mmCIF file with all atom_site columns, C-alpha atoms in Angstrom:
data_model
loop_
_atom_site.group_PDB
_atom_site.id
_atom_site.type_symbol
_atom_site.label_atom_id
_atom_site.label_alt_id
_atom_site.label_comp_id
_atom_site.label_asym_id
_atom_site.label_entity_id
_atom_site.label_seq_id
_atom_site.pdbx_PDB_ins_code
_atom_site.Cartn_x
_atom_site.Cartn_y
_atom_site.Cartn_z
_atom_site.occupancy
_atom_site.B_iso_or_equiv
_atom_site.pdbx_formal_charge
_atom_site.auth_seq_id
_atom_site.auth_comp_id
_atom_site.auth_asym_id
_atom_site.auth_atom_id
_atom_site.pdbx_PDB_model_num
ATOM 1   C CA . MET A 1 1   ? -35.334 10.750  9.789   1.00 79.00 ? 1   MET A CA 1
ATOM 2   C CA . SER A 1 2   ? -35.446 10.469  5.994   1.00 79.00 ? 2   SER A CA 1
ATOM 3   C CA . ARG A 1 3   ? -32.850 13.250  5.701   1.00 81.00 ? 3   ARG A CA 1
ATOM 4   C CA . ILE A 1 4   ? -30.475 11.313  7.980   1.00 82.00 ? 4   ILE A CA 1
ATOM 5   C CA . PHE A 1 5   ? -31.076 8.130   6.024   1.00 79.00 ? 5   PHE A CA 1
ATOM 6   C CA . LEU A 1 6   ? -30.330 9.861   2.734   1.00 76.00 ? 6   LEU A CA 1
ATOM 7   C CA . ARG A 1 7   ? -27.222 11.485  4.207   1.00 74.00 ? 7   ARG A CA 1
ATOM 8   C CA . PHE A 1 8   ? -25.821 8.100   5.223   1.00 75.00 ? 8   PHE A CA 1
ATOM 9   C CA . THR A 1 9   ? -26.816 6.207   2.079   1.00 76.00 ? 9   THR A CA 1
ATOM 10  C CA . GLY A 1 10  ? -26.936 8.718   -0.748  1.00 68.00 ? 10  GLY A CA 1
ATOM 11  C CA . TYR A 1 11  ? -23.717 10.632  -0.244  1.00 72.00 ? 11  TYR A CA 1
ATOM 12  C CA . THR A 1 12  ? -20.314 9.221   -0.980  1.00 75.00 ? 12  THR A CA 1
ATOM 13  C CA . TYR A 1 13  ? -17.088 10.394  0.501   1.00 82.00 ? 13  TYR A CA 1
ATOM 14  C CA . SER A 1 14  ? -14.807 8.573   -1.920  1.00 88.00 ? 14  SER A CA 1
ATOM 15  C CA . ASN A 1 15  ? -11.922 11.036  -1.714  1.00 92.00 ? 15  ASN A CA 1
ATOM 16  C CA . MET A 1 16  ? -11.896 10.910  2.072   1.00 93.00 ? 16  MET A CA 1
ATOM 17  C CA . ALA A 1 17  ? -12.171 7.121   1.924   1.00 93.00 ? 17  ALA A CA 1
ATOM 18  C CA . ARG A 1 18  ? -9.196  6.898   -0.427  1.00 95.00 ? 18  ARG A CA 1
ATOM 19  C CA . LEU A 1 19  ? -7.190  9.231   1.809   1.00 96.00 ? 19  LEU A CA 1
ATOM 20  C CA . PHE A 1 20  ? -8.041  7.096   4.837   1.00 96.00 ? 20  PHE A CA 1
ATOM 21  C CA . MET A 1 21  ? -7.088  3.906   2.984   1.00 97.00 ? 21  MET A CA 1
ATOM 22  C CA . ARG A 1 22  ? -3.774  5.401   1.824   1.00 97.00 ? 22  ARG A CA 1
ATOM 23  C CA . LEU A 1 23  ? -2.895  6.632   5.322   1.00 97.00 ? 23  LEU A CA 1
ATOM 24  C CA . PHE A 1 24  ? -3.993  3.414   7.000   1.00 97.00 ? 24  PHE A CA 1
ATOM 25  C CA . VAL A 1 25  ? -2.074  1.040   4.730   1.00 97.00 ? 25  VAL A CA 1
ATOM 26  C CA . GLY A 1 26  ? 0.933   3.365   4.655   1.00 97.00 ? 26  GLY A CA 1
ATOM 27  C CA . ILE A 1 27  ? 1.221   3.477   8.433   1.00 97.00 ? 27  ILE A CA 1
ATOM 28  C CA . MET A 1 28  ? 0.626   -0.251  8.799   1.00 95.00 ? 28  MET A CA 1
ATOM 29  C CA . PHE A 1 29  ? 3.199   -1.205  6.145   1.00 95.00 ? 29  PHE A CA 1
ATOM 30  C CA . MET A 1 30  ? 5.751   1.322   7.368   1.00 96.00 ? 30  MET A CA 1
ATOM 31  C CA . GLN A 1 31  ? 5.761   -0.379  10.766  1.00 94.00 ? 31  GLN A CA 1
ATOM 32  C CA . PHE A 1 32  ? 7.274   -3.449  9.139   1.00 92.00 ? 32  PHE A CA 1
ATOM 33  C CA . GLY A 1 33  ? 9.995   -1.340  7.533   1.00 94.00 ? 33  GLY A CA 1
ATOM 34  C CA . ILE A 1 34  ? 10.842  0.360   10.818  1.00 95.00 ? 34  ILE A CA 1
ATOM 35  C CA . ARG A 1 35  ? 10.969  -2.990  12.628  1.00 94.00 ? 35  ARG A CA 1
ATOM 36  C CA . HIS A 1 36  ? 13.222  -4.411  9.924   1.00 94.00 ? 36  HIS A CA 1
ATOM 37  C CA . LEU A 1 37  ? 15.477  -1.365  10.141  1.00 95.00 ? 37  LEU A CA 1
ATOM 38  C CA . VAL A 1 38  ? 15.733  -1.502  13.935  1.00 94.00 ? 38  VAL A CA 1
ATOM 39  C CA . ASN A 1 39  ? 16.424  -5.251  13.925  1.00 93.00 ? 39  ASN A CA 1
ATOM 40  C CA . TYR A 1 40  ? 18.675  -5.204  10.854  1.00 94.00 ? 40  TYR A CA 1
ATOM 41  C CA . SER A 1 41  ? 21.655  -6.913  12.496  1.00 94.00 ? 41  SER A CA 1
ATOM 42  C CA . GLU A 1 42  ? 19.544  -9.824  13.755  1.00 93.00 ? 42  GLU A CA 1
ATOM 43  C CA . LEU A 1 43  ? 17.519  -10.210 10.544  1.00 91.00 ? 43  LEU A CA 1
ATOM 44  C CA . SER A 1 44  ? 20.203  -9.746  7.900   1.00 90.00 ? 44  SER A CA 1
ATOM 45  C CA . PRO A 1 45  ? 21.820  -13.209 8.156   1.00 90.00 ? 45  PRO A CA 1
ATOM 46  C CA . VAL A 1 46  ? 18.496  -15.103 8.169   1.00 87.00 ? 46  VAL A CA 1
ATOM 47  C CA . PHE A 1 47  ? 16.304  -12.968 5.890   1.00 88.00 ? 47  PHE A CA 1
ATOM 48  C CA . PRO A 1 48  ? 14.778  -14.947 2.977   1.00 85.00 ? 48  PRO A CA 1
ATOM 49  C CA . THR A 1 49  ? 16.458  -14.534 -0.388  1.00 84.00 ? 49  THR A CA 1
ATOM 50  C CA . ILE A 1 50  ? 14.975  -14.148 -3.823  1.00 82.00 ? 50  ILE A CA 1
ATOM 51  C CA . PHE A 1 51  ? 16.603  -14.326 -7.262  1.00 79.00 ? 51  PHE A CA 1
ATOM 52  C CA . GLY A 1 52  ? 19.849  -15.529 -5.688  1.00 84.00 ? 52  GLY A CA 1
ATOM 53  C CA . MET A 1 53  ? 20.551  -12.237 -3.919  1.00 89.00 ? 53  MET A CA 1
ATOM 54  C CA . GLU A 1 54  ? 22.259  -12.063 -0.549  1.00 93.00 ? 54  GLU A CA 1
ATOM 55  C CA . PRO A 1 55  ? 19.944  -11.920 2.505   1.00 91.00 ? 55  PRO A CA 1
ATOM 56  C CA . GLN A 1 56  ? 21.306  -8.462  3.423   1.00 94.00 ? 56  GLN A CA 1
ATOM 57  C CA . THR A 1 57  ? 20.502  -7.133  -0.055  1.00 94.00 ? 57  THR A CA 1
ATOM 58  C CA . CYS A 1 58  ? 16.978  -8.532  0.091   1.00 93.00 ? 58  CYS A CA 1
ATOM 59  C CA . LEU A 1 59  ? 16.441  -7.011  3.529   1.00 94.00 ? 59  LEU A CA 1
ATOM 60  C CA . ILE A 1 60  ? 17.656  -3.580  2.364   1.00 96.00 ? 60  ILE A CA 1
ATOM 61  C CA . ILE A 1 61  ? 15.374  -3.731  -0.673  1.00 95.00 ? 61  ILE A CA 1
ATOM 62  C CA . MET A 1 62  ? 12.456  -4.723  1.556   1.00 95.00 ? 62  MET A CA 1
ATOM 63  C CA . ILE A 1 63  ? 13.155  -1.867  3.993   1.00 96.00 ? 63  ILE A CA 1
ATOM 64  C CA . VAL A 1 64  ? 13.279  0.632   1.119   1.00 97.00 ? 64  VAL A CA 1
ATOM 65  C CA . ILE A 1 65  ? 10.019  -0.716  -0.313  1.00 97.00 ? 65  ILE A CA 1
ATOM 66  C CA . GLU A 1 66  ? 8.287   -0.662  3.066   1.00 96.00 ? 66  GLU A CA 1
ATOM 67  C CA . ILE A 1 67  ? 9.370   2.838   4.057   1.00 97.00 ? 67  ILE A CA 1
ATOM 68  C CA . LEU A 1 68  ? 9.664   4.729   0.759   1.00 98.00 ? 68  LEU A CA 1
ATOM 69  C CA . CYS A 1 69  ? 6.564   3.312   -0.905  1.00 97.00 ? 69  CYS A CA 1
ATOM 70  C CA . SER A 1 70  ? 4.553   3.828   2.285   1.00 97.00 ? 70  SER A CA 1
ATOM 71  C CA . LEU A 1 71  ? 5.557   7.496   2.372   1.00 98.00 ? 71  LEU A CA 1
ATOM 72  C CA . LEU A 1 72  ? 4.736   7.975   -1.305  1.00 98.00 ? 72  LEU A CA 1
ATOM 73  C CA . ILE A 1 73  ? 1.346   6.318   -0.893  1.00 98.00 ? 73  ILE A CA 1
ATOM 74  C CA . MET A 1 74  ? 0.482   8.300   2.243   1.00 98.00 ? 74  MET A CA 1
ATOM 75  C CA . VAL A 1 75  ? 1.150   11.679  0.597   1.00 97.00 ? 75  VAL A CA 1
ATOM 76  C CA . GLY A 1 76  ? -0.340  10.522  -2.698  1.00 96.00 ? 76  GLY A CA 1
ATOM 77  C CA . PHE A 1 77  ? 2.709   11.027  -4.921  1.00 97.00 ? 77  PHE A CA 1
ATOM 78  C CA . PHE A 1 78  ? 3.127   8.545   -7.793  1.00 97.00 ? 78  PHE A CA 1
ATOM 79  C CA . THR A 1 79  ? 0.502   6.577   -5.903  1.00 97.00 ? 79  THR A CA 1
ATOM 80  C CA . ARG A 1 80  ? -0.365  3.947   -8.464  1.00 96.00 ? 80  ARG A CA 1
ATOM 81  C CA . LEU A 1 81  ? 3.274   3.341   -9.309  1.00 97.00 ? 81  LEU A CA 1
ATOM 82  C CA . ALA A 1 82  ? 4.184   3.175   -5.603  1.00 98.00 ? 82  ALA A CA 1
ATOM 83  C CA . THR A 1 83  ? 1.739   0.299   -5.034  1.00 98.00 ? 83  THR A CA 1
ATOM 84  C CA . ILE A 1 84  ? 3.535   -2.077  -7.394  1.00 98.00 ? 84  ILE A CA 1
ATOM 85  C CA . PRO A 1 85  ? 6.684   -2.830  -5.288  1.00 98.00 ? 85  PRO A CA 1
ATOM 86  C CA . PRO A 1 86  ? 4.641   -3.586  -2.128  1.00 97.00 ? 86  PRO A CA 1
ATOM 87  C CA . ILE A 1 87  ? 2.349   -5.886  -4.124  1.00 97.00 ? 87  ILE A CA 1
ATOM 88  C CA . LEU A 1 88  ? 5.361   -7.783  -5.474  1.00 96.00 ? 88  LEU A CA 1
ATOM 89  C CA . SER A 1 89  ? 7.000   -7.968  -2.043  1.00 94.00 ? 89  SER A CA 1
ATOM 90  C CA . MET A 1 90  ? 3.807   -9.284  -0.459  1.00 94.00 ? 90  MET A CA 1
ATOM 91  C CA . LEU A 1 91  ? 3.465   -11.867 -3.233  1.00 92.00 ? 91  LEU A CA 1
ATOM 92  C CA . ALA A 1 92  ? 6.990   -13.039 -2.379  1.00 89.00 ? 92  ALA A CA 1
ATOM 93  C CA . ALA A 1 93  ? 6.143   -13.077 1.337   1.00 87.00 ? 93  ALA A CA 1
ATOM 94  C CA . GLU A 1 94  ? 3.021   -15.131 0.703   1.00 86.00 ? 94  GLU A CA 1
ATOM 95  C CA . TYR A 1 95  ? 5.031   -17.542 -1.428  1.00 83.00 ? 95  TYR A CA 1
ATOM 96  C CA . TYR A 1 96  ? 7.483   -18.084 1.420   1.00 80.00 ? 96  TYR A CA 1
ATOM 97  C CA . ILE A 1 97  ? 4.682   -18.531 3.939   1.00 75.00 ? 97  ILE A CA 1
ATOM 98  C CA . LEU A 1 98  ? 2.696   -20.996 1.821   1.00 73.00 ? 98  LEU A CA 1
ATOM 99  C CA . HIS A 1 99  ? 5.726   -23.037 0.847   1.00 69.00 ? 99  HIS A CA 1
ATOM 100 C CA . ASP A 1 100 ? 7.009   -23.245 4.420   1.00 59.00 ? 100 ASP A CA 1
ATOM 101 C CA . LEU A 1 101 ? 10.352  -21.716 3.427   1.00 54.00 ? 101 LEU A CA 1
ATOM 102 C CA . LEU A 1 102 ? 10.622  -19.377 6.385   1.00 52.00 ? 102 LEU A CA 1
ATOM 103 C CA . PRO A 1 103 ? 11.940  -20.782 9.652   1.00 53.00 ? 103 PRO A CA 1
ATOM 104 C CA . HIS A 1 104 ? 9.259   -21.382 12.298  1.00 51.00 ? 104 HIS A CA 1
ATOM 105 C CA . THR A 1 105 ? 6.342   -20.855 9.942   1.00 46.00 ? 105 THR A CA 1
ATOM 106 C CA . TYR A 1 106 ? 3.649   -23.321 9.151   1.00 48.00 ? 106 TYR A CA 1
ATOM 107 C CA . ILE A 1 107 ? 1.268   -23.735 6.284   1.00 47.00 ? 107 ILE A CA 1
ATOM 108 C CA . TYR A 1 108 ? -1.817  -21.791 7.248   1.00 45.00 ? 108 TYR A CA 1
ATOM 109 C CA . GLY A 1 109 ? -5.158  -23.500 7.257   1.00 50.00 ? 109 GLY A CA 1
ATOM 110 C CA . LEU A 1 110 ? -8.642  -22.392 8.165   1.00 47.00 ? 110 LEU A CA 1
ATOM 111 C CA . ASN A 1 111 ? -8.142  -23.438 11.768  1.00 51.00 ? 111 ASN A CA 1
ATOM 112 C CA . SER A 1 112 ? -4.822  -21.621 12.120  1.00 53.00 ? 112 SER A CA 1
ATOM 113 C CA . THR A 1 113 ? -4.444  -18.428 14.132  1.00 54.00 ? 113 THR A CA 1
ATOM 114 C CA . ASP A 1 114 ? -1.023  -17.568 12.698  1.00 58.00 ? 114 ASP A CA 1
ATOM 115 C CA . PRO A 1 115 ? -0.854  -14.329 10.658  1.00 58.00 ? 115 PRO A CA 1
ATOM 116 C CA . GLY A 1 116 ? -0.484  -15.926 7.202   1.00 68.00 ? 116 GLY A CA 1
ATOM 117 C CA . TYR A 1 117 ? -3.324  -13.806 5.898   1.00 78.00 ? 117 TYR A CA 1
ATOM 118 C CA . LEU A 1 118 ? -1.355  -10.575 6.314   1.00 87.00 ? 118 LEU A CA 1
ATOM 119 C CA . PRO A 1 119 ? 0.355   -10.492 2.890   1.00 91.00 ? 119 PRO A CA 1
ATOM 120 C CA . ILE A 1 120 ? -2.944  -11.257 1.157   1.00 91.00 ? 120 ILE A CA 1
ATOM 121 C CA . MET A 1 121 ? -4.656  -8.443  3.064   1.00 92.00 ? 121 MET A CA 1
ATOM 122 C CA . PHE A 1 122 ? -1.957  -5.977  2.005   1.00 95.00 ? 122 PHE A CA 1
ATOM 123 C CA . ILE A 1 123 ? -2.176  -7.171  -1.603  1.00 96.00 ? 123 ILE A CA 1
ATOM 124 C CA . GLY A 1 124 ? -5.939  -6.555  -1.574  1.00 96.00 ? 124 GLY A CA 1
ATOM 125 C CA . ILE A 1 125 ? -5.592  -3.044  -0.172  1.00 97.00 ? 125 ILE A CA 1
ATOM 126 C CA . TYR A 1 126 ? -2.826  -2.152  -2.616  1.00 97.00 ? 126 TYR A CA 1
ATOM 127 C CA . LEU A 1 127 ? -4.867  -3.486  -5.536  1.00 97.00 ? 127 LEU A CA 1
ATOM 128 C CA . PHE A 1 128 ? -7.769  -1.307  -4.404  1.00 97.00 ? 128 PHE A CA 1
ATOM 129 C CA . ILE A 1 129 ? -5.509  1.761   -4.326  1.00 97.00 ? 129 ILE A CA 1
ATOM 130 C CA . LEU A 1 130 ? -4.038  0.817   -7.711  1.00 96.00 ? 130 LEU A CA 1
ATOM 131 C CA . LEU A 1 131 ? -7.522  0.599   -9.241  1.00 96.00 ? 131 LEU A CA 1
ATOM 132 C CA . ALA A 1 132 ? -9.209  3.478   -7.390  1.00 94.00 ? 132 ALA A CA 1
ATOM 133 C CA . GLY A 1 133 ? -6.310  5.927   -7.577  1.00 93.00 ? 133 GLY A CA 1
ATOM 134 C CA . PRO A 1 134 ? -5.250  8.455   -4.983  1.00 94.00 ? 134 PRO A CA 1
ATOM 135 C CA . GLY A 1 135 ? -8.313  10.724  -5.085  1.00 92.00 ? 135 GLY A CA 1
ATOM 136 C CA . LYS A 1 136 ? -8.491  14.503  -4.884  1.00 92.00 ? 136 LYS A CA 1
ATOM 137 C CA . ILE A 1 137 ? -6.696  14.729  -1.536  1.00 94.00 ? 137 ILE A CA 1
ATOM 138 C CA . SER A 1 138 ? -3.272  13.849  -2.912  1.00 95.00 ? 138 SER A CA 1
ATOM 139 C CA . LEU A 1 139 ? -0.171  15.385  -4.425  1.00 96.00 ? 139 LEU A CA 1
ATOM 140 C CA . ASP A 1 140 ? -0.921  13.501  -7.647  1.00 94.00 ? 140 ASP A CA 1
ATOM 141 C CA . TYR A 1 141 ? -4.197  15.386  -8.029  1.00 93.00 ? 141 TYR A CA 1
ATOM 142 C CA . PHE A 1 142 ? -2.722  18.786  -7.205  1.00 93.00 ? 142 PHE A CA 1
ATOM 143 C CA . ILE A 1 143 ? 0.152   18.269  -9.635  1.00 94.00 ? 143 ILE A CA 1
ATOM 144 C CA . SER A 1 144 ? -2.319  17.137  -12.310 1.00 91.00 ? 144 SER A CA 1
ATOM 145 C CA . ILE A 1 145 ? -4.394  20.290  -11.779 1.00 90.00 ? 145 ILE A CA 1
ATOM 146 C CA . PHE A 1 146 ? -1.245  22.422  -12.020 1.00 91.00 ? 146 PHE A CA 1
ATOM 147 C CA . ILE A 1 147 ? -0.148  20.735  -15.275 1.00 90.00 ? 147 ILE A CA 1
ATOM 148 C CA . ILE A 1 148 ? -3.627  20.994  -16.791 1.00 89.00 ? 148 ILE A CA 1
ATOM 149 C CA . SER A 1 149 ? -3.950  24.685  -15.913 1.00 87.00 ? 149 SER A CA 1
ATOM 150 C CA . ARG A 1 150 ? -0.486  25.480  -17.320 1.00 90.00 ? 150 ARG A CA 1
ATOM 151 C CA . GLN A 1 151 ? -1.510  23.890  -20.608 1.00 86.00 ? 151 GLN A CA 1
ATOM 152 C CA . GLY A 1 152 ? -4.694  25.979  -20.703 1.00 83.00 ? 152 GLY A CA 1
ATOM 153 C CA . ARG A 1 153 ? -7.001  22.971  -20.648 1.00 82.00 ? 153 ARG A CA 1
ATOM 154 C CA . ASP A 1 154 ? -10.149 22.388  -18.613 1.00 76.00 ? 154 ASP A CA 1
ATOM 155 C CA . GLU A 1 155 ? -10.023 20.228  -15.500 1.00 75.00 ? 155 GLU A CA 1
ATOM 156 C CA . LYS A 1 156 ? -13.475 18.727  -16.124 1.00 73.00 ? 156 LYS A CA 1
ATOM 157 C CA . GLU A 1 157 ? -12.463 17.456  -19.555 1.00 71.00 ? 157 GLU A CA 1
ATOM 158 C CA . GLU A 1 158 ? -9.107  16.030  -18.486 1.00 71.00 ? 158 GLU A CA 1
ATOM 159 C CA . LEU A 1 159 ? -9.999  14.443  -15.145 1.00 70.00 ? 159 LEU A CA 1
ATOM 160 C CA . ASP A 1 160 ? -13.322 12.668  -15.644 1.00 65.00 ? 160 ASP A CA 1
ATOM 161 C CA . GLU A 1 161 ? -13.680 10.785  -12.388 1.00 56.00 ? 161 GLU A CA 1
ATOM 162 C CA . VAL A 1 162 ? -11.080 11.566  -9.813  1.00 52.00 ? 162 VAL A CA 1
#
């Protein structure tokens, strides 16, 4: 029994956890991009604008962020850099939700069941990935190992805690 307890409490599977988190958030965020792409003609005239851009331009940028960044995060390529556009897009989405700028949305309170928490949840997950990094099960790690070995340096010295 003590061996089982130690196995569940003493061992960490941080690289597997980071892989799971990257795959989970990538798949979840990509669904929005696919839905936006499929419904482009209906969404393009009414999509919220930012910085004075046309709604169609904003929608195309959002689709690219949702699909491309999700793919990069899932495979672990430029992972930390790929989290920045989704964080910014979710900050914009939360701004529109909280300021009641989107049609048919309401300001979300504690008693609300509307999905106003969704952008904040994505921001939290992306901040975790930004801070924790992609882990050893990623293209970033394999490319880093390749670069380090080509330069004749030691992996242990270069990559302290991956």
